[in-house]
XYZ file of N, CA and C in Angstrom:
408
model
N 109.218 189.189 186.240
C 110.473 189.679 185.705
C 111.327 188.488 185.268
N 111.731 188.516 184.043
C 112.501 187.423 183.460
C 113.988 187.612 183.699
N 114.727 186.583 183.321
C 116.174 186.703 183.361
C 116.621 187.670 182.273
N 117.884 188.081 182.367
C 118.434 189.025 181.399
C 118.437 188.425 179.997
N 118.129 189.256 179.017
C 118.123 188.807 177.625
C 119.537 188.664 177.090
N 120.406 189.608 177.425
C 121.796 189.586 176.977
C 122.679 189.609 178.219
N 123.458 188.555 178.419
C 124.292 188.483 179.620
C 125.414 187.485 179.420
N 126.492 187.692 180.146
C 127.556 186.692 180.186
C 126.964 185.434 180.799
N 127.113 184.295 180.135
C 126.529 183.071 180.692
C 127.256 182.624 181.961
N 126.518 182.102 182.880
C 127.061 181.548 184.126
C 127.871 180.304 183.792
N 129.090 180.227 184.316
C 129.947 179.051 184.120
C 129.665 178.064 185.237
N 129.008 176.989 184.912
C 128.616 175.992 185.915
C 129.815 175.257 186.514
N 130.977 175.342 185.851
C 132.168 174.679 186.388
C 132.865 175.520 187.458
N 132.343 176.714 187.717
C 132.917 177.576 188.753
C 131.945 177.693 189.927
N 132.506 177.814 191.118
C 131.682 178.131 192.285
C 131.233 179.577 192.173
N 130.145 179.883 192.859
C 129.676 181.263 192.906
C 129.302 181.627 194.337
N 129.459 182.871 194.650
C 129.037 183.384 195.949
C 127.646 184.003 195.851
N 126.964 183.717 194.753
C 125.619 184.220 194.553
C 124.659 183.789 195.648
N 124.819 182.557 196.141
C 123.943 182.082 197.220
C 124.168 182.899 198.496
N 125.412 183.277 198.758
C 125.699 184.124 199.931
C 125.016 185.482 199.765
N 125.067 186.034 198.553
C 124.403 187.314 198.291
C 122.890 187.174 198.455
N 122.346 186.044 198.042
C 120.903 185.813 198.216
C 120.531 185.731 199.689
N 121.407 185.141 200.500
C 121.155 185.092 201.949
C 121.210 186.497 202.548
N 122.154 187.312 202.078
C 122.219 188.706 202.523
C 120.910 189.406 202.180
N 120.429 189.220 200.961
C 119.158 189.826 200.546
C 118.036 189.379 201.471
N 118.015 188.106 201.824
C 116.988 187.595 202.730
C 117.045 188.248 204.097
N 118.250 188.412 204.631
C 118.403 189.070 205.929
C 117.909 190.514 205.851
N 118.148 191.153 204.700
C 117.704 192.536 204.512
C 116.230 192.621 204.107
N 115.571 191.465 204.029
C 114.153 191.396 203.636
C 113.909 191.956 202.234
N 114.835 191.606 201.331
C 114.735 192.011 199.932
C 114.501 190.768 199.092
N 113.446 190.785 198.310
C 113.170 189.690 197.377
C 113.886 189.994 196.066
N 114.817 189.123 195.694
C 115.549 189.316 194.450
C 114.681 188.956 193.253
N 114.779 189.756 192.203
C 114.146 189.420 190.933
C 115.059 188.413 190.222
N 114.516 187.599 189.326
C 115.349 186.596 188.648
C 116.587 187.185 187.972
N 116.465 188.353 187.348
C 117.628 188.923 186.680
C 118.686 189.361 187.689
N 118.265 189.814 188.879
C 119.229 190.203 189.908
C 120.000 188.979 190.392
N 119.297 187.882 190.611
C 119.956 186.644 191.040
C 120.927 186.169 189.963
N 120.514 186.271 188.707
C 121.368 185.875 187.592
C 122.654 186.707 187.572
N 122.523 188.009 187.744
C 123.698 188.888 187.752
C 124.611 188.538 188.922
N 124.051 188.366 190.107
C 124.865 188.036 191.281
C 125.563 186.691 191.121
N 124.841 185.695 190.610
C 125.446 184.376 190.423
C 126.643 184.431 189.477
N 126.508 185.206 188.410
C 127.606 185.298 187.434
C 128.709 186.229 187.929
N 128.342 187.397 188.405
C 129.344 188.383 188.839
C 130.172 187.885 190.015
N 129.609 187.006 190.819
C 130.314 186.515 192.011
C 130.901 185.118 191.817
N 131.173 184.760 190.558
C 131.886 183.504 190.309
C 133.301 183.623 190.854
N 133.799 182.517 191.416
C 135.156 182.508 191.958
C 135.953 181.388 191.310
N 137.269 181.595 191.239
C 138.138 180.571 190.669
C 138.498 179.546 191.740
N 139.364 178.616 191.386
C 139.731 177.529 192.304
C 140.374 178.041 193.588
N 140.998 179.224 193.537
C 141.638 179.767 194.743
C 140.681 180.614 195.577
N 139.427 180.779 195.099
C 138.446 181.558 195.844
C 138.426 183.033 195.488
N 139.179 183.425 194.467
C 139.207 184.830 194.032
C 138.098 185.073 193.015
N 137.533 186.264 193.072
C 136.508 186.618 192.099
C 137.083 186.563 190.689
N 136.317 185.997 189.766
C 136.767 185.856 188.391
C 136.673 187.178 187.638
N 135.594 187.933 187.862
C 135.365 189.162 187.116
C 135.781 190.381 187.930
N 136.692 191.157 187.368
C 137.139 192.378 188.023
C 136.118 193.495 187.833
N 135.526 193.559 186.655
C 134.544 194.588 186.328
C 133.258 193.926 185.859
N 132.156 194.514 186.261
C 130.842 194.056 185.823
C 130.084 195.286 185.345
N 129.577 195.220 184.139
C 128.797 196.317 183.583
C 127.349 195.880 183.508
N 126.472 196.716 184.015
C 125.050 196.412 184.054
C 124.278 197.584 183.480
N 123.424 197.298 182.522
C 122.584 198.326 181.934
C 121.144 197.835 181.960
N 120.317 198.518 182.738
C 118.879 198.243 182.759
C 118.174 199.592 182.849
N 116.886 199.583 182.564
C 116.148 200.842 182.573
C 116.029 201.410 183.993
N 115.561 202.642 184.073
C 115.394 203.316 185.360
C 114.423 202.552 186.262
N 114.660 202.671 187.564
C 113.753 202.112 188.577
C 113.554 200.607 188.418
N 114.643 199.902 188.077
C 114.529 198.456 187.850
C 115.218 197.614 188.915
N 115.890 198.256 189.884
C 116.514 197.501 190.957
C 118.027 197.494 190.942
N 118.649 198.395 190.193
C 120.117 198.442 190.150
C 120.703 198.809 191.511
N 120.148 199.840 192.145
C 120.687 200.284 193.440
C 120.481 199.228 194.517
N 119.363 198.536 194.464
C 119.110 197.447 195.415
C 120.134 196.333 195.214
N 120.403 196.007 193.959
C 121.406 194.989 193.643
C 122.775 195.425 194.159
N 123.092 196.696 193.985
C 124.376 197.213 194.446
C 124.485 197.156 195.973
N 123.407 197.475 196.669
C 123.406 197.366 198.131
C 123.727 195.934 198.559
N 123.076 194.977 197.942
C 123.304 193.565 198.292
C 124.751 193.165 198.005
N 125.251 193.585 196.857
C 126.635 193.277 196.507
C 127.595 193.922 197.499
N 127.337 195.181 197.850
C 128.190 195.903 198.804
C 128.227 195.192 200.154
N 127.067 194.861 200.679
C 127.006 194.197 201.984
C 127.687 192.832 201.918
N 127.442 192.091 200.851
C 128.051 190.762 200.703
C 129.571 190.861 200.696
N 130.116 191.757 199.881
C 131.573 191.917 199.817
C 132.143 192.323 201.171
N 131.485 193.271 201.835
C 131.997 193.755 203.120
C 131.922 192.685 204.200
N 130.947 191.812 204.132
C 130.838 190.740 205.119
C 131.820 189.599 204.856
N 132.011 189.247 203.595
C 132.828 188.080 203.261
C 134.327 188.315 203.365
N 134.760 189.544 203.093
C 136.188 189.836 203.103
C 136.473 191.037 203.988
N 137.449 190.947 204.865
C 137.802 192.099 205.694
C 138.512 193.160 204.871
N 138.462 194.361 205.384
C 139.194 195.493 204.814
C 138.821 195.830 203.369
N 137.574 195.570 202.994
C 137.091 195.984 201.683
C 136.824 197.480 201.703
N 136.980 198.110 200.565
C 136.643 199.529 200.453
C 135.642 199.664 199.314
N 134.429 199.995 199.648
C 133.363 200.135 198.664
C 132.997 201.605 198.543
N 132.843 202.072 197.324
C 132.518 203.465 197.063
C 131.264 203.509 196.208
N 130.346 204.399 196.557
C 129.118 204.566 195.787
C 129.073 205.978 195.237
N 128.786 206.098 193.949
C 128.639 207.413 193.338
C 127.299 207.480 192.612
N 126.881 208.665 192.332
C 125.647 208.900 191.575
C 125.867 210.139 190.719
N 124.782 210.698 190.195
C 124.899 211.875 189.342
C 125.579 213.033 190.070
N 125.344 213.124 191.367
C 125.978 214.157 192.180
C 126.210 213.587 193.575
N 127.030 214.278 194.343
C 127.252 213.865 195.723
C 125.967 213.892 196.531
N 125.120 214.870 196.254
C 123.837 214.965 196.959
C 122.945 213.774 196.628
N 122.910 213.377 195.360
C 122.115 212.207 194.974
C 122.648 210.935 195.642
N 123.959 210.800 195.689
C 124.557 209.626 196.332
C 124.219 209.607 197.822
N 124.308 210.771 198.470
C 123.980 210.852 199.894
C 122.519 210.525 200.152
N 121.625 210.990 199.286
C 120.190 210.687 199.446
C 119.939 209.187 199.393
N 120.554 208.507 198.441
C 120.380 207.047 198.322
C 120.948 206.353 199.554
N 122.152 206.758 199.951
C 122.839 206.132 201.077
C 122.080 206.359 202.382
N 121.772 207.631 202.684
C 121.148 207.972 203.963
C 119.648 207.700 203.974
N 119.008 207.829 202.822
C 117.558 207.681 202.782
C 117.062 206.276 202.547
N 117.861 205.461 201.857
C 117.430 204.094 201.522
C 118.300 203.023 202.174
N 119.601 203.120 201.931
C 120.481 202.043 202.365
C 120.654 201.978 203.884
N 120.937 203.106 204.528
C 121.142 203.075 205.980
C 119.918 202.593 206.747
N 118.721 203.083 206.441
C 117.554 202.559 207.163
C 117.386 201.047 207.000
N 117.678 200.553 205.811
C 117.591 199.104 205.575
C 118.604 198.363 206.439
N 119.844 198.855 206.460
C 120.888 198.207 207.263
C 120.620 198.320 208.757
N 120.204 199.501 209.191
C 120.001 199.713 210.628
C 118.782 198.964 211.163
N 117.880 198.562 210.295
C 116.719 197.774 210.713
C 116.990 196.272 210.613
N 118.203 195.911 210.237
C 118.546 194.500 210.037
C 119.456 194.001 211.152
N 119.656 192.684 211.224
C 120.618 192.139 212.192
C 122.055 192.607 211.949
N 122.329 193.127 210.742
C 123.677 193.623 210.451
C 124.007 194.897 211.221
N 123.014 195.559 211.785
C 123.237 196.829 212.488
C 124.281 196.690 213.594
N 124.330 195.529 214.223
C 125.288 195.317 215.306
C 126.731 195.306 214.812
N 126.923 195.157 213.503
C 128.268 195.081 212.936
C 128.751 196.413 212.370
N 127.935 197.459 212.498
C 128.204 198.726 211.825
C 128.550 199.859 212.778
N 129.433 200.721 212.326
C 129.631 202.037 212.921
C 129.385 203.021 211.787
N 128.453 203.938 211.986
C 128.035 204.847 210.917
C 128.465 206.272 211.236
N 129.017 206.941 210.236
C 129.307 208.368 210.322
C 128.444 209.069 209.287
N 127.650 210.030 209.733
C 126.759 210.769 208.829
C 127.258 212.183 208.530
N 128.444 212.527 208.990
C 128.976 213.874 208.789
C 129.060 214.183 207.302
N 128.524 215.313 206.905
C 128.490 215.693 205.501
C 129.894 215.705 204.895
N 130.046 215.001 203.810
C 131.347 214.886 203.161
C 132.212 213.778 203.724
N 131.807 213.217 204.850
C 132.564 212.136 205.495
C 131.650 210.959 205.812
N 130.608 210.779 205.003
C 129.666 209.693 205.224
C 130.386 208.364 205.052
N 130.120 207.457 205.991
C 130.742 206.137 205.866
C 130.070 205.141 206.788
N 130.233 203.895 206.414
C 129.863 202.760 207.248
C 131.135 201.949 207.433
N 131.488 201.686 208.662
C 132.634 200.841 208.952
C 132.096 199.556 209.576
N 132.463 198.449 208.971
C 132.012 197.138 209.444
C 132.974 196.633 210.512
N 132.537 195.725 211.334
C 133.344 195.193 212.427
C 134.651 194.554 211.924
N 134.662 194.074 210.684
C 135.875 193.425 210.149
C 136.805 194.410 209.430
N 136.511 195.703 209.531
C 137.368 196.715 208.928
C 136.950 197.149 207.534
N 136.000 196.467 206.929
C 135.505 196.912 205.623
C 134.771 198.230 205.797
N 134.767 199.023 204.734
C 134.088 200.312 204.804
C 133.576 200.722 203.431
């Protein structure tokens, strides 16, 4: 898998939290594809004050290419690095979102060292993960 053909170029004069996201992927036993690493490195660029440079990131790739996996890594990274983050995941329907969350993401998290940092609620309509630092 190659890097993205069309993408915002990485600014080498800025720090990036992409390496932190790669470490999160490693803890979750996820091998990043080159394009995923490229997206994380660019999307997680920070300015001199440590604030994320990009407020919005748009990603378009074909089906079954690793978008949800990339989103999981980004979600975990944000929730670990900053307290009181609020991350929301949506899909075509609430049922589809719940299937991804409960069927893929939670088992991955609960089988990882991050499990000790989580409180999980599986109540229908009130699904959530609360991290030890208050992120959810």
